[in-house]
Coordinates of C-alpha atoms and ligand atoms in Angstrom, one line a residue:
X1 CA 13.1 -33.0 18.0
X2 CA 16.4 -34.5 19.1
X3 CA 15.5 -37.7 17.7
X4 CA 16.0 -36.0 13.8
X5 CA 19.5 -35.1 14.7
X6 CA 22.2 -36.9 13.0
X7 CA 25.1 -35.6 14.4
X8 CA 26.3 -32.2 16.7
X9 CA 28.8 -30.3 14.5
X10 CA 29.3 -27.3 16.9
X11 CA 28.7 -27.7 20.4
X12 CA 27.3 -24.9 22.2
X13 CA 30.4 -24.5 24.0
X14 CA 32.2 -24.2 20.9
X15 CA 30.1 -21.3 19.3
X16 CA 29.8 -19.0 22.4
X17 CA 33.8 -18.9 21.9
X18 CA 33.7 -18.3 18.8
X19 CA 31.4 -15.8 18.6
X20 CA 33.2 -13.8 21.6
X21 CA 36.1 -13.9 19.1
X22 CA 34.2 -12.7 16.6
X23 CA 32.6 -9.6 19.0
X24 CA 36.3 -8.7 19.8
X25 CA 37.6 -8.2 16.6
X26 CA 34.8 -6.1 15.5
X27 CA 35.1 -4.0 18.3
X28 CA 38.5 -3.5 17.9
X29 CA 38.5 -2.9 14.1
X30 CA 35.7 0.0 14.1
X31 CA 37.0 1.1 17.4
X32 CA 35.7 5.2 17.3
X33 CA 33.0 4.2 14.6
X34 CA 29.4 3.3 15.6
X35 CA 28.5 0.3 12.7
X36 CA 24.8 -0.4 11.6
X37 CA 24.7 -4.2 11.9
X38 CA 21.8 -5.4 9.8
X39 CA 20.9 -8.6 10.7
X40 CA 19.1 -10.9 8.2
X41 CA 16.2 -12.4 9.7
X42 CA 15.2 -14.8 10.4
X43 CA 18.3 -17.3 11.0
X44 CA 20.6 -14.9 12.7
X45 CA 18.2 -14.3 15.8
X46 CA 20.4 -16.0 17.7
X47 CA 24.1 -14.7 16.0
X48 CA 22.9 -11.2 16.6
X49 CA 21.9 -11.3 19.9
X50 CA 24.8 -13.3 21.1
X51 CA 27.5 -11.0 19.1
X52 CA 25.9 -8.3 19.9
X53 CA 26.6 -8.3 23.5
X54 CA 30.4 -8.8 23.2
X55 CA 30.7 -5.9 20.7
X56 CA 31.2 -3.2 22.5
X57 CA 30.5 0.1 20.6
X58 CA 27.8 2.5 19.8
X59 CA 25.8 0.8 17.5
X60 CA 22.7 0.5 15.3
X61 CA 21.0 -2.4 14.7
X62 CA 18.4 -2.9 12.2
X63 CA 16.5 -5.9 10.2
X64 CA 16.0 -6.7 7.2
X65 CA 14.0 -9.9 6.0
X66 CA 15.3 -11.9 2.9
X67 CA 13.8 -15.2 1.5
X68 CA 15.1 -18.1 -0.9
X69 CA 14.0 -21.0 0.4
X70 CA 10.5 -21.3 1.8
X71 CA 10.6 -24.8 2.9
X72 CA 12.7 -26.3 0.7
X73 CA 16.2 -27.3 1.3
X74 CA 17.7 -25.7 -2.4
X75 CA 18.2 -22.8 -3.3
X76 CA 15.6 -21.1 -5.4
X77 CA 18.2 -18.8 -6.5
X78 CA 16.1 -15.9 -6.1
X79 CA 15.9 -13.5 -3.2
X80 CA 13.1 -11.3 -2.3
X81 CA 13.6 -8.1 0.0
X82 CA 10.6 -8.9 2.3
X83 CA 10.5 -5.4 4.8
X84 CA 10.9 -1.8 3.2
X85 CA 14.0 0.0 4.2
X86 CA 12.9 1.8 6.9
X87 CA 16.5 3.0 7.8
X88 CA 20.0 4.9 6.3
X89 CA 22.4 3.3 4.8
X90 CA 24.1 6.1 3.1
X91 CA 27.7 7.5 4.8
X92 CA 27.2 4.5 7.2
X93 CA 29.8 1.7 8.6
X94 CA 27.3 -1.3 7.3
X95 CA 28.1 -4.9 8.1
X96 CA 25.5 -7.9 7.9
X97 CA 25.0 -10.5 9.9
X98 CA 23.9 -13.7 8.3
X99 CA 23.6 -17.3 9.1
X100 CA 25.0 -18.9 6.7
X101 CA 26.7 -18.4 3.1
X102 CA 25.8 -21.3 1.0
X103 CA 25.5 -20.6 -2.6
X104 CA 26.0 -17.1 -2.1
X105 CA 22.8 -16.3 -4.3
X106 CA 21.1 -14.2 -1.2
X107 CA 24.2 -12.3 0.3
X108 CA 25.3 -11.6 -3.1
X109 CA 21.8 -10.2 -3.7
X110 CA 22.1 -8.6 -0.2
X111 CA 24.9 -6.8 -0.7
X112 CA 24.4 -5.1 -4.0
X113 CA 21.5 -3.9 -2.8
X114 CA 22.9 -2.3 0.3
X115 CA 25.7 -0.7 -2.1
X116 CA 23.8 1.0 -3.9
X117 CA 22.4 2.9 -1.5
X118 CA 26.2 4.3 -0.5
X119 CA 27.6 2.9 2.3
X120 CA 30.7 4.4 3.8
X121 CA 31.9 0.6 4.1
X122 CA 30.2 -2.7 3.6
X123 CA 31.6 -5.9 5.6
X124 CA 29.9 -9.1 5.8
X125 CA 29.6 -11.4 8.7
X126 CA 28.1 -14.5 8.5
X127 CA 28.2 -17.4 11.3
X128 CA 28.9 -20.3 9.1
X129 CA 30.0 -20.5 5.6
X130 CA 29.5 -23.9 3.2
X131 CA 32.4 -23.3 0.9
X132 CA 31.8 -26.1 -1.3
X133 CA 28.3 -25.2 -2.3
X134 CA 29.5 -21.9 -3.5
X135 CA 27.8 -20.7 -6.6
X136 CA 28.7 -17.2 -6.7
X137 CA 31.6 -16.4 -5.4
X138 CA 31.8 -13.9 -2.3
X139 CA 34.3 -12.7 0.3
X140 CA 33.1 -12.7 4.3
X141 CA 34.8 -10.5 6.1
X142 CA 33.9 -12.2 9.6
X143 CA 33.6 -15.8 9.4
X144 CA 32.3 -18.2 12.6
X145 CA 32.8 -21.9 11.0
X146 CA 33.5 -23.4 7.8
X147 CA 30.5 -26.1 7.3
X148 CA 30.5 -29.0 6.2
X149 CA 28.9 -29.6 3.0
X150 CA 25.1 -30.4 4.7
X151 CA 21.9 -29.2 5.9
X152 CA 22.4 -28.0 9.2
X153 CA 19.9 -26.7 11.9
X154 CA 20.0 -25.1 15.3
X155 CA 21.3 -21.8 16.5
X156 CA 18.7 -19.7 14.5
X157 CA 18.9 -21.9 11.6
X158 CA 15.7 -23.7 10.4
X159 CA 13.7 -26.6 8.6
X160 CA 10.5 -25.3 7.6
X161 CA 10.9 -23.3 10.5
X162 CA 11.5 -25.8 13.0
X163 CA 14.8 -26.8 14.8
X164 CA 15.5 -22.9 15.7
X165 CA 16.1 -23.0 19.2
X166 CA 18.6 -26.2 19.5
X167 CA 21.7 -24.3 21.4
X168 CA 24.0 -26.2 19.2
X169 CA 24.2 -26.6 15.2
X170 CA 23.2 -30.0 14.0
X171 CA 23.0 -31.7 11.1
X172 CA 19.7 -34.0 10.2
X173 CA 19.0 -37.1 9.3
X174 CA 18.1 -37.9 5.7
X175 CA 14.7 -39.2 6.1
X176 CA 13.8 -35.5 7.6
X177 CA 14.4 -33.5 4.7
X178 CA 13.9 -35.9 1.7
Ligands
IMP1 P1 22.4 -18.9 -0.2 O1 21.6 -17.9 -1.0 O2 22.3 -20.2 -1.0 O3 23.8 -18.6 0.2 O4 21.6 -19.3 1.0 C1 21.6 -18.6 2.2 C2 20.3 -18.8 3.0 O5 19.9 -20.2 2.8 C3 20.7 -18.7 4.4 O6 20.4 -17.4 4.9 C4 19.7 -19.7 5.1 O7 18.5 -19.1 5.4 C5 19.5 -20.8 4.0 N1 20.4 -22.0 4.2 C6 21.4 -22.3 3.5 N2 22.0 -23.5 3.9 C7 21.2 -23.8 5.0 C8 21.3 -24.9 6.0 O8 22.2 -25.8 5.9 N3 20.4 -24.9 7.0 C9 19.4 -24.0 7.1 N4 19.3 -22.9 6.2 C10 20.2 -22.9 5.2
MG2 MG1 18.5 -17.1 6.2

């Protein structure tokens, strides 16, 4: 498995600080307010559960299961809603926990579906955004790293489902993926 990585882009080191940042701020910012985080499975795994544990509040957190890509590294530009909402989103504090933005096909997609059902609020967090590859433009609310403009993997993140569990986010050599 380490043999397909081209090179370490965040270190492991590197995101648990990050994403302790990241806790803080949320728990400062809904301090008195107990957020639904909905995570988007199945990249953020990982995101949630570490970010999770350094937001301290009264929570909720729920799934739901989006897919775009099967095992292809482009965008379908499609989204399909894979689990039935087995929760309330109305009057709630909603933020989602993604990944990564890259086109901004699924999140876009995400979120108008989670505003229509009436969310108090609606914030979006997402551990790494690819600027570059933007197709629909979005705004992220909570942000870990700007990405370079490639396929990465590790830290939740697949290809055709492998490469989950690296600790770190790596990008892969060509000969992987083409
Ligand atoms: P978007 O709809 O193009 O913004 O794609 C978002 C989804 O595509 C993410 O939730 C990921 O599952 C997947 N994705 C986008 N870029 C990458 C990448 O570099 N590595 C792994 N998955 C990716
Ligand atoms: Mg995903």
């Amino acid at each position: 498995m380490r043999d397909d990585i081209k090179e370490i882009l965040f270190t492991e080191e590197q995101i648990s600080r990050r994403v302790m940042e990241l806790g803080e701020r949320i728990t400062k910012e809904y301090s008195g307010k107990s957020p639904l985080l909905i995570g988007i499975l199945k990249g953020c795994f990982i995101f949630l559960a570490d970010i999770a544990r350094y937001i301290d509040l009264d929570c909720e957190i729920r799934f739901l299961s989006v897919s775009s890509y099967g095992f292809s590294s482009v965008t379908s530009g499609k989204i399909k809603i894979e689990k039935e909402l087995d929760f309330e989103i109305a009057g709630r504090d909603v933020i989602i926990i993604e990944d990564i933005l890259d086109s901004g096909v699924t999140l876009t997609a995400l979120r108008n579906f989670i505003q229509e059902r009436a969310p108090s609020t609606l914030k979006i967090c997402a551990f790494l955004d690819k600027p570059e590859r933007r197709q629909i433009p979005i705004n992220i609310d909570y942000r870990g790293f700007e990405c370079p403009n490639e396929f990465v993997v590790g830290y939740g993140l697949d290809f055709a489902e492998r490469y989950r569990n690296l600790p770190f986010i790596a990008s892969l050599k060509p000969e992987i993926y083409s």
